[in-house]
Amino acid sequence: MSKDVSFKPFEKMVSGLDITANAVSGTLGPKGRNVWIDDPTEPKFTNDGATISMHVVLEDKLEDSGAKILKNTCGQTLDDAGDGTTTSAVLVQAVIHEALKRPENPMEIRESLLEAVPKIVSEIKKSSIKITRKDIKKVALISAENEELAENISQIINKIGEDAVITVEDSYDPVISYDITEGYEAHVGFMDARFANDPKKARCVMENVPVLVTEKKIAAMSDVAPLWEQFAKQGVSQCIVVCDDIEPALLGVFLASKMRGTFTAVVIRATGDLLKDIEAAVGATRVSDTTGITFQNITPEQLGSVKKAVIDANKSIFIPTDPKKALAYASHLDKFVQTEPNMYIKEKLQKRVSQLRGGIAVLKIGTPDFNRAYLKDKADDAIKASKVALQEGVVEGGGMCLYRIAEGMKPKTIGEEILKRALTAPLRKIIENGGKDYAEIVKNLPEGQGYDAKNNKYVSMRSSGIIDPAKVTRCAVENSVSNAAQFITMSAAITEHVETKN
């Protein structure tokens, strides 16, 4: 397909970025509003920045490219911190507009912006205070916007720890509740994104499936043919394959079979201790010279079994049919923990034992359809925000942390001058979304207090529970400035050519 090359891309790309940013930024703060997404598979109301941005597709290719800049920024922050996507959208838009006003060379501006970021990050870290698990509900409530949801998340983390694995599911009961079950999370995911059967969340969800674990490379179809024949006789149409290695051509065969709908074999690559831990977690006996199990003689009893598996590109969550083998293997490893003199190895063993014994919480959302989809998005954000708050502490929320940093800046460089103005954008947007005047609010701001947009009053932000995870704020700044700095250096843009309709 031919391409279009534009040497004046900024006007249309900024227009596309603004369209997307404005759709997202209207949701910021306690009085931000929602966006309706007319999706063919899951129509819903949401105020999740990443979700909104991902659904924006513009007809003009240059405008759509601008929208993609914002999508990427939101996506990066979501990957890094799990929340803060709307703040990222507001910041990247503000930084780009401020930078484009400058007369200096774009490369000079870019370098100055990137040099200023570590100073902002340092100030965020200085502002941060550590929290304990008893403070989790305050953090969760900011993201969840629902008392019952925040309470359930707080209870889960207090019961099974800050590394808690929490999945969010629909419930037919008209309440929010949770169950904690035996389970295991491995930090490896599927080998190809096309294995996903839940495209909205880029993951694969499977229930009541067998699991083949093999230490030997799957080199040809003949390796798995005997097992596949057994599956056909039993009416089994899907399984999970955890292998040390697989021939790329065979991976393609599995994908083609999945696309045709004949058989689904989701492939996860794991090696060494991780492969052995997954083997125990799912209750399998691996194909290996050590065990004497081969592809030809493996029986259904030597396969693992899971009640549910949730797999994405980076991790796999297994809820086993029977957790006995995982607990037995954890006890076996625990004996080595007691005698291991090397602290590094000891800590690694302790982590493996903890993971094998770990619980997985299933958070169940049971409310009317549209509200359920909305709360599921909020639950995902609140869970991630709660966890990262325990990692790096919390700062004043409601845009106040970045506002105070901006107010305290005495700019000496181009980048610092740009950021001094751009960092006030989140607070400005929160105030505007509440229908108030930004200049009037900040003019009357009492010393040491912040603005509570929900109740339209000045308060001590931390004492009032208006806090944000420091990591979320940090990642929003880093990703926004980084992408904005690259954007302003464009000399041309290349996009797909679209034939004009007569």
Coordinates of C-alpha atoms in Angstrom, one line a residue:
M1 CA 0.0 0.0 0.0
S2 CA 1.3 3.5 -0.9
K3 CA 2.1 6.1 1.8
D4 CA 1.4 9.8 2.2
V5 CA 4.3 12.0 3.4
S6 CA 3.4 15.2 5.1
F7 CA 6.0 17.9 5.8
K8 CA 3.6 20.0 7.8
P9 CA 2.0 17.4 10.1
F10 CA 1.6 19.4 13.3
E11 CA -1.7 21.1 12.8
K12 CA -3.7 17.9 12.1
M13 CA -1.7 15.7 14.5
V14 CA -2.2 18.2 17.3
S15 CA -5.9 18.3 16.4
G16 CA -6.2 14.5 16.7
L17 CA -4.3 14.6 20.0
D18 CA -6.6 17.4 21.3
I19 CA -9.8 15.5 20.3
T20 CA -8.6 12.5 22.3
A21 CA -7.2 14.4 25.2
N22 CA -10.4 16.4 25.6
A23 CA -12.5 13.3 25.6
V24 CA -10.3 11.9 28.3
S25 CA -9.7 15.0 30.4
G26 CA -13.4 15.7 30.9
T27 CA -13.4 12.7 33.3
L28 CA -10.6 14.0 35.6
G29 CA -11.4 14.6 39.3
P30 CA -14.4 13.8 41.5
K31 CA -16.7 15.9 39.4
G32 CA -15.4 14.7 36.1
R33 CA -18.0 13.2 33.9
N34 CA -18.2 9.9 32.0
V35 CA -17.8 8.9 28.4
W36 CA -20.2 6.6 26.5
I37 CA -18.4 4.0 24.4
D38 CA -20.5 2.5 21.7
D39 CA -18.6 -0.7 21.4
P40 CA -20.3 -3.6 19.5
T41 CA -19.2 -6.2 22.1
E42 CA -19.2 -4.2 25.3
P43 CA -21.0 -0.8 25.1
K44 CA -20.5 1.0 28.4
F45 CA -20.0 4.3 30.4
T46 CA -16.5 4.8 31.7
N47 CA -14.1 7.4 33.0
D48 CA -11.0 5.3 32.6
G49 CA -8.5 7.3 30.5
A50 CA -6.8 4.4 28.8
T51 CA -10.1 2.8 27.8
I52 CA -11.4 6.0 26.4
S53 CA -8.3 6.8 24.4
M54 CA -8.1 3.3 23.0
H55 CA -11.6 3.6 21.4
V56 CA -10.8 6.8 19.6
V57 CA -10.2 6.2 15.9
L58 CA -10.2 9.2 13.6
E59 CA -10.9 9.1 9.8
D60 CA -8.0 11.5 8.9
K61 CA -4.8 9.5 9.1
L62 CA -2.7 12.4 10.5
E63 CA -5.3 13.2 13.1
D64 CA -5.5 9.6 14.0
S65 CA -1.7 9.6 14.4
G66 CA -2.0 12.4 16.9
A67 CA -4.6 10.4 18.8
K68 CA -2.1 7.5 18.8
I69 CA 0.5 9.6 20.6
L70 CA -1.9 10.1 23.4
K71 CA -3.0 6.5 23.4
N72 CA 0.7 5.4 23.7
T73 CA 1.3 7.8 26.6
C74 CA -1.8 6.5 28.5
G75 CA -0.8 2.9 27.7
Q76 CA 2.7 3.4 29.0
T77 CA 1.5 4.8 32.3
L78 CA -1.0 2.0 32.6
D79 CA 1.7 -0.6 32.1
D80 CA 4.1 1.1 34.5
A81 CA 1.8 2.1 37.3
G82 CA -1.7 0.7 36.6
D83 CA -3.4 4.1 37.0
G84 CA -2.9 7.8 36.2
T85 CA -3.8 7.5 32.6
T86 CA -6.1 10.6 32.6
T87 CA -3.4 12.7 34.3
S88 CA -1.0 11.5 31.6
A89 CA -3.4 12.6 28.9
V90 CA -3.8 16.1 30.5
L91 CA 0.0 16.5 31.0
V92 CA 1.1 15.4 27.5
Q93 CA -1.4 17.7 25.9
A94 CA -0.2 20.6 28.1
V95 CA 3.5 20.0 27.6
I96 CA 3.1 19.8 23.8
H97 CA 1.1 23.0 23.6
E98 CA 3.5 24.9 25.8
A99 CA 6.5 23.5 23.8
L100 CA 5.1 24.5 20.4
K101 CA 4.8 28.1 21.6
R102 CA 8.5 28.3 22.0
P103 CA 10.8 29.9 19.3
E104 CA 13.8 27.8 20.1
N105 CA 15.0 24.8 18.0
P106 CA 12.8 21.8 18.8
M107 CA 15.9 19.6 19.5
E108 CA 17.1 22.1 22.0
I109 CA 13.6 22.1 23.7
R110 CA 13.6 18.3 23.7
E111 CA 16.9 18.1 25.5
S112 CA 15.9 20.7 28.0
L113 CA 12.6 19.0 28.8
L114 CA 14.3 15.6 29.4
E115 CA 16.9 17.2 31.6
A116 CA 14.2 18.8 33.7
V117 CA 12.3 15.6 34.4
P118 CA 14.7 14.1 37.0
K119 CA 14.3 17.3 39.1
I120 CA 10.5 16.9 39.0
V121 CA 10.8 13.3 40.0
S122 CA 13.1 14.2 42.8
E123 CA 10.5 16.6 44.1
I124 CA 7.7 14.0 43.9
K125 CA 9.9 11.6 45.9
K126 CA 10.5 14.3 48.6
S127 CA 6.8 14.9 48.8
S128 CA 6.0 11.2 49.2
I129 CA 5.2 9.6 52.5
K130 CA 5.1 5.9 53.2
I131 CA 1.8 4.2 54.1
T132 CA 0.8 1.0 55.7
R133 CA -1.9 -1.5 54.8
K134 CA -4.4 0.3 57.1
D135 CA -4.3 3.3 54.7
I136 CA -5.1 1.2 51.6
K137 CA -8.8 2.0 51.7
K138 CA -8.1 5.7 51.3
V139 CA -6.0 5.1 48.2
A140 CA -8.5 2.6 46.7
L141 CA -11.4 5.0 47.3
I142 CA -9.8 7.7 45.2
S143 CA -9.7 5.4 42.2
A144 CA -12.7 3.3 42.9
E145 CA -15.1 6.2 43.7
N146 CA -17.2 3.6 45.6
E147 CA -17.0 2.9 49.3
E148 CA -18.0 -0.8 49.1
L149 CA -15.5 -1.5 46.3
A150 CA -12.7 0.3 48.2
E151 CA -13.5 -1.6 51.4
N152 CA -13.4 -5.0 49.6
I153 CA -10.0 -4.2 48.0
S154 CA -8.6 -3.0 51.3
Q155 CA -9.8 -6.3 53.1
I156 CA -8.2 -8.4 50.4
I157 CA -4.8 -6.7 50.5
N158 CA -4.8 -6.8 54.3
K159 CA -5.6 -10.5 54.3
I160 CA -3.2 -11.8 51.7
G161 CA -0.6 -9.0 51.4
E162 CA 0.5 -6.3 49.0
D163 CA 1.5 -8.9 46.4
A164 CA -2.1 -10.2 46.3
V165 CA -3.3 -11.5 43.0
I166 CA -6.8 -10.1 42.4
T167 CA -9.0 -10.9 39.5
V168 CA -12.3 -9.0 38.8
E169 CA -15.3 -11.0 37.6
D170 CA -19.1 -10.5 37.1
S171 CA -21.5 -11.7 39.8
Y172 CA -25.2 -12.4 39.6
D173 CA -25.7 -11.4 43.2
P174 CA -26.5 -7.7 43.5
V175 CA -23.5 -6.9 45.8
I176 CA -19.7 -6.5 45.7
S177 CA -17.9 -9.4 47.3
Y178 CA -14.8 -11.5 47.1
D179 CA -13.5 -15.1 47.5
I180 CA -10.0 -16.1 48.2
T181 CA -8.8 -19.4 46.7
E182 CA -5.6 -21.3 46.3
G183 CA -3.8 -20.2 43.2
Y184 CA -0.5 -19.3 41.6
E185 CA 0.8 -16.4 39.5
A186 CA 3.7 -16.9 37.1
H187 CA 5.4 -13.8 35.5
V188 CA 5.4 -15.3 32.0
G189 CA 2.6 -15.0 29.5
F190 CA 1.5 -16.5 26.2
M191 CA 4.0 -16.6 23.3
D192 CA 1.8 -14.8 20.8
A193 CA -0.9 -12.1 21.3
R194 CA -3.2 -13.9 18.9
F195 CA -3.8 -16.5 21.7
A196 CA -6.0 -13.9 23.4
N197 CA -9.7 -14.6 23.5
D198 CA -10.6 -11.5 25.4
P199 CA -9.3 -8.8 23.0
K200 CA -10.5 -5.8 25.1
K201 CA -8.1 -6.8 27.8
A202 CA -5.6 -8.5 25.6
R203 CA -5.8 -11.7 27.6
C204 CA -6.9 -15.4 27.3
V205 CA -9.4 -16.7 29.9
M206 CA -9.8 -20.5 30.0
E207 CA -11.8 -22.7 32.4
N208 CA -11.6 -26.4 33.3
V209 CA -8.7 -27.1 31.0
P210 CA -5.8 -29.7 31.1
V211 CA -2.2 -28.4 31.2
L212 CA 0.7 -30.1 29.5
V213 CA 4.1 -29.2 31.1
T214 CA 7.2 -30.2 29.2
E215 CA 10.9 -29.7 29.8
K216 CA 11.6 -31.1 26.3
K217 CA 11.3 -28.9 23.2
I218 CA 8.2 -29.5 21.1
A219 CA 9.9 -29.9 17.8
A220 CA 7.2 -31.5 15.6
M221 CA 3.5 -32.2 15.4
S222 CA 4.3 -35.9 16.0
D223 CA 5.4 -35.0 19.5
V224 CA 2.0 -33.9 20.6
A225 CA -0.1 -36.0 18.2
P226 CA -0.7 -38.9 20.6
L227 CA -2.0 -36.6 23.3
W228 CA -4.1 -34.6 20.8
E229 CA -5.7 -38.0 19.7
Q230 CA -6.6 -38.7 23.4
F231 CA -8.1 -35.2 23.6
A232 CA -10.2 -35.8 20.5
K233 CA -11.6 -39.1 22.0
Q234 CA -12.5 -37.3 25.2
G235 CA -14.0 -34.3 23.5
V236 CA -11.4 -31.9 24.9
S237 CA -11.1 -28.8 22.6
Q238 CA -8.5 -26.7 24.5
C239 CA -5.5 -27.0 26.7
I240 CA -2.6 -25.0 28.0
V241 CA 1.0 -25.9 27.0
V242 CA 3.8 -24.9 29.2
C243 CA 7.1 -25.7 27.5
D244 CA 10.8 -25.0 27.7
D245 CA 10.9 -24.4 23.9
I246 CA 8.8 -24.9 20.8
E247 CA 9.6 -24.9 17.1
P248 CA 8.3 -21.6 15.6
A249 CA 6.6 -23.4 12.7
L250 CA 4.6 -25.5 15.2
L251 CA 3.6 -22.5 17.2
G252 CA 2.1 -21.2 13.9
V253 CA 0.2 -24.5 13.5
F254 CA -1.3 -24.1 17.0
L255 CA -2.3 -20.5 16.1
A256 CA -3.9 -21.6 12.8
S257 CA -5.9 -24.3 14.6
K258 CA -7.1 -21.7 17.2
M259 CA -8.1 -19.3 14.4
R260 CA -10.1 -22.1 12.7
G261 CA -11.8 -23.0 15.9
T262 CA -10.8 -26.6 15.7
F263 CA -8.5 -26.8 18.8
T264 CA -7.0 -24.2 21.1
A265 CA -3.6 -24.8 22.6
V266 CA -2.3 -21.7 24.4
V267 CA 1.5 -21.8 24.6
I268 CA 3.5 -20.4 27.5
R269 CA 7.3 -20.6 27.6
A270 CA 8.9 -21.2 31.0
T271 CA 12.3 -22.6 31.9
G272 CA 14.2 -23.9 35.0
D273 CA 12.7 -23.4 38.4
L274 CA 9.8 -21.5 37.0
L275 CA 8.7 -24.5 34.9
K276 CA 9.0 -26.8 37.9
D277 CA 6.9 -24.4 40.0
I278 CA 4.2 -24.2 37.4
E279 CA 4.3 -28.0 37.2
A280 CA 3.5 -28.2 40.9
A281 CA 1.0 -25.4 40.8
V282 CA -1.2 -27.1 38.2
G283 CA -0.6 -30.6 39.5
A284 CA 1.2 -31.9 36.5
T285 CA 4.1 -34.3 35.9
R286 CA 6.4 -32.8 33.3
V287 CA 7.7 -34.5 30.2
S288 CA 11.4 -34.9 31.0
D289 CA 14.3 -37.3 31.0
T290 CA 14.3 -36.9 34.8
T291 CA 10.7 -38.0 35.3
G292 CA 10.8 -40.6 32.5
I293 CA 7.6 -39.2 30.9
T294 CA 7.7 -38.8 27.1
F295 CA 5.3 -37.4 24.6
Q296 CA 4.4 -40.9 23.6
N297 CA 3.7 -42.4 27.0
I298 CA 2.1 -39.4 28.9
T299 CA -1.3 -40.2 30.3
P300 CA -4.2 -37.8 31.2
E301 CA -3.4 -38.3 34.9
Q302 CA 0.1 -36.8 34.3
L303 CA -1.4 -33.6 32.9
G304 CA -2.2 -30.7 35.2
S305 CA -5.6 -29.3 35.6
V306 CA -6.9 -25.8 36.3
K307 CA -10.4 -24.6 37.2
K308 CA -9.4 -21.2 35.6
A309 CA -6.5 -19.6 33.9
V310 CA -6.0 -15.9 33.0
I311 CA -3.1 -15.4 30.7
D312 CA -1.8 -12.2 29.1
A313 CA 1.5 -11.2 27.5
N314 CA 3.3 -10.8 30.8
K315 CA 1.8 -13.1 33.4
S316 CA -0.3 -16.2 33.9
I317 CA -2.7 -16.8 36.8
F318 CA -3.6 -20.5 37.5
I319 CA -6.4 -21.6 39.9
P320 CA -5.7 -25.3 40.1
T321 CA -8.4 -28.0 40.4
D322 CA -6.5 -29.5 43.3
P323 CA -3.8 -27.4 45.1
K324 CA -2.3 -30.4 47.1
K325 CA 0.8 -30.8 44.8
A326 CA 1.6 -27.1 45.0
L327 CA 1.4 -27.1 48.8
A328 CA 3.5 -30.3 49.0
Y329 CA 6.1 -28.8 46.7
A330 CA 6.1 -25.6 48.8
S331 CA 6.8 -27.7 51.9
H332 CA 9.6 -29.5 50.1
L333 CA 11.3 -26.2 49.1
D334 CA 10.7 -24.8 52.6
K335 CA 13.2 -27.4 54.0
F336 CA 15.9 -25.9 51.8
V337 CA 15.0 -22.4 53.0
Q338 CA 15.8 -23.5 56.6
T339 CA 19.3 -24.7 55.7
E340 CA 20.4 -22.4 52.9
P341 CA 23.3 -20.2 54.1
N342 CA 23.4 -17.9 51.0
M343 CA 20.9 -15.1 51.7
Y344 CA 20.3 -14.3 48.0
I345 CA 19.3 -17.9 47.3
K346 CA 17.4 -18.1 50.5
E347 CA 15.3 -15.1 49.6
K348 CA 14.6 -16.5 46.2
L349 CA 13.4 -19.8 47.7
Q350 CA 11.2 -18.0 50.2
K351 CA 9.6 -16.1 47.4
R352 CA 8.9 -19.3 45.5
V353 CA 7.4 -20.9 48.6
S354 CA 5.2 -17.9 49.2
Q355 CA 4.0 -17.9 45.6
L356 CA 3.1 -21.6 45.7
R357 CA 1.2 -21.2 48.9
G358 CA -0.3 -17.9 47.8
G359 CA -4.0 -17.1 47.6
I360 CA -5.8 -15.5 44.7
A361 CA -8.7 -13.2 45.3
V362 CA -11.7 -13.1 43.0
L363 CA -13.4 -9.8 43.3
K364 CA -17.1 -10.1 42.2
I365 CA -19.0 -7.1 40.9
G366 CA -22.8 -7.6 41.0
T367 CA -24.7 -4.5 39.9
P368 CA -26.8 -3.6 36.9
D369 CA -25.1 -4.1 33.5
F370 CA -23.8 -0.6 32.7
N371 CA -22.8 0.2 36.3
R372 CA -21.1 -3.2 36.5
A373 CA -18.8 -2.6 33.5
Y374 CA -18.1 0.9 34.9
L375 CA -17.2 -0.5 38.4
K376 CA -15.0 -3.3 36.9
D377 CA -12.9 -0.6 35.2
K378 CA -12.7 1.3 38.5
A379 CA -11.8 -1.9 40.4
D380 CA -8.9 -2.6 38.1
D381 CA -7.5 0.9 38.6
A382 CA -8.1 0.8 42.4
I383 CA -6.3 -2.5 42.8
K384 CA -3.3 -1.3 40.9
A385 CA -3.2 2.0 42.6
S386 CA -3.4 0.4 46.0
K387 CA -0.4 -1.9 45.3
V388 CA 1.9 0.8 43.9
A389 CA 1.0 3.1 46.8
L390 CA 2.6 0.6 49.1
Q391 CA 5.7 0.5 46.9
E392 CA 6.6 4.2 46.7
G393 CA 4.2 5.9 49.2
V394 CA 1.6 8.6 48.5
V395 CA 1.5 12.3 47.7
E396 CA -1.2 14.9 47.8
G397 CA -3.9 14.1 45.3
G398 CA -6.3 16.2 43.3
G399 CA -3.5 17.7 41.2
M400 CA -2.0 19.4 44.3
C401 CA 1.3 17.6 44.3
L402 CA 2.3 18.8 40.8
Y403 CA 0.8 22.2 41.4
R404 CA 3.0 22.8 44.5
I405 CA 6.1 21.6 42.6
A406 CA 5.3 24.0 39.8
E407 CA 4.7 26.9 42.3
G408 CA 8.1 26.1 44.0
M409 CA 10.0 26.1 40.7
K410 CA 12.4 28.9 39.8
P411 CA 13.0 28.1 36.1
K412 CA 16.5 28.4 34.7
T413 CA 16.0 26.5 31.5
I414 CA 13.5 26.2 28.6
G415 CA 12.3 22.8 29.8
E416 CA 11.7 24.1 33.4
E417 CA 9.8 27.1 32.1
I418 CA 7.5 24.8 30.0
L419 CA 7.0 22.3 32.9
K420 CA 6.3 25.1 35.4
R421 CA 3.2 25.9 33.4
A422 CA 2.3 22.4 32.3
L423 CA 2.4 20.8 35.7
T424 CA -0.6 23.0 36.9
A425 CA -2.8 21.5 34.1
P426 CA -4.2 18.6 36.1
L427 CA -5.4 20.8 39.0
R428 CA -6.7 23.3 36.5
K429 CA -8.8 20.6 34.7
I430 CA -10.1 19.2 38.0
I431 CA -11.3 22.7 39.0
E432 CA -12.8 23.4 35.6
N433 CA -14.6 20.0 35.6
G434 CA -16.2 21.0 38.9
G435 CA -17.5 24.2 37.3
K436 CA -15.2 26.6 39.3
D437 CA -12.7 29.3 38.3
Y438 CA -9.1 28.1 38.5
A439 CA -7.6 31.6 39.1
E440 CA -10.0 32.3 41.9
I441 CA -9.4 28.9 43.6
V442 CA -5.6 29.1 43.6
K443 CA -5.6 32.8 44.5
N444 CA -7.4 32.0 47.8
L445 CA -5.6 28.8 48.5
P446 CA -4.6 28.8 52.3
E447 CA -1.0 28.0 53.2
G448 CA -0.5 24.2 53.6
Q449 CA -3.9 23.3 52.3
G450 CA -5.3 22.0 49.1
Y451 CA -8.5 22.2 47.1
D452 CA -11.2 19.5 47.7
A453 CA -13.1 19.6 44.4
K454 CA -15.7 17.1 45.6
N455 CA -16.8 19.3 48.5
N456 CA -15.7 22.6 47.1
K457 CA -13.5 23.6 50.1
Y458 CA -9.9 23.9 51.2
V459 CA -8.6 21.1 53.4
S460 CA -5.5 19.3 54.5
M461 CA -5.3 16.8 51.6
R462 CA -3.6 13.9 53.4
S463 CA -5.8 14.2 56.5
S464 CA -8.9 14.2 54.3
G465 CA -7.7 11.1 52.4
I466 CA -7.2 12.9 49.1
I467 CA -4.0 11.2 48.1
D468 CA -2.4 9.6 45.0
P469 CA 0.3 6.9 44.8
A470 CA 3.7 8.6 44.2
K471 CA 4.5 6.0 41.6
V472 CA 1.4 6.9 39.5
T473 CA 2.3 10.6 39.6
R474 CA 5.9 9.9 38.8
C475 CA 5.1 7.7 35.8
A476 CA 2.5 10.2 34.5
V477 CA 5.2 12.9 34.4
E478 CA 7.9 10.7 33.0
N479 CA 5.8 9.3 30.2
S480 CA 4.1 12.5 29.3
V481 CA 7.2 14.6 29.0
S482 CA 9.1 11.8 27.2
N483 CA 6.4 11.4 24.5
A484 CA 5.9 15.2 24.2
A485 CA 9.6 15.8 23.8
Q486 CA 9.7 13.3 20.9
F487 CA 6.5 14.7 19.3
I488 CA 7.8 18.2 18.9
T489 CA 10.9 17.1 17.0
M490 CA 8.9 15.8 13.9
S491 CA 10.0 17.2 10.6
A492 CA 7.6 14.9 8.6
A493 CA 4.9 12.2 9.1
I494 CA 4.3 9.1 7.0
T495 CA 0.8 7.6 7.0
E496 CA -1.2 5.1 5.1
H497 CA -2.6 6.5 1.9
V498 CA -6.4 6.5 1.8
E499 CA -8.1 6.6 -1.6
T500 CA -10.6 9.5 -2.0
K501 CA -14.1 8.3 -2.5
N502 CA -15.8 9.8 -5.6

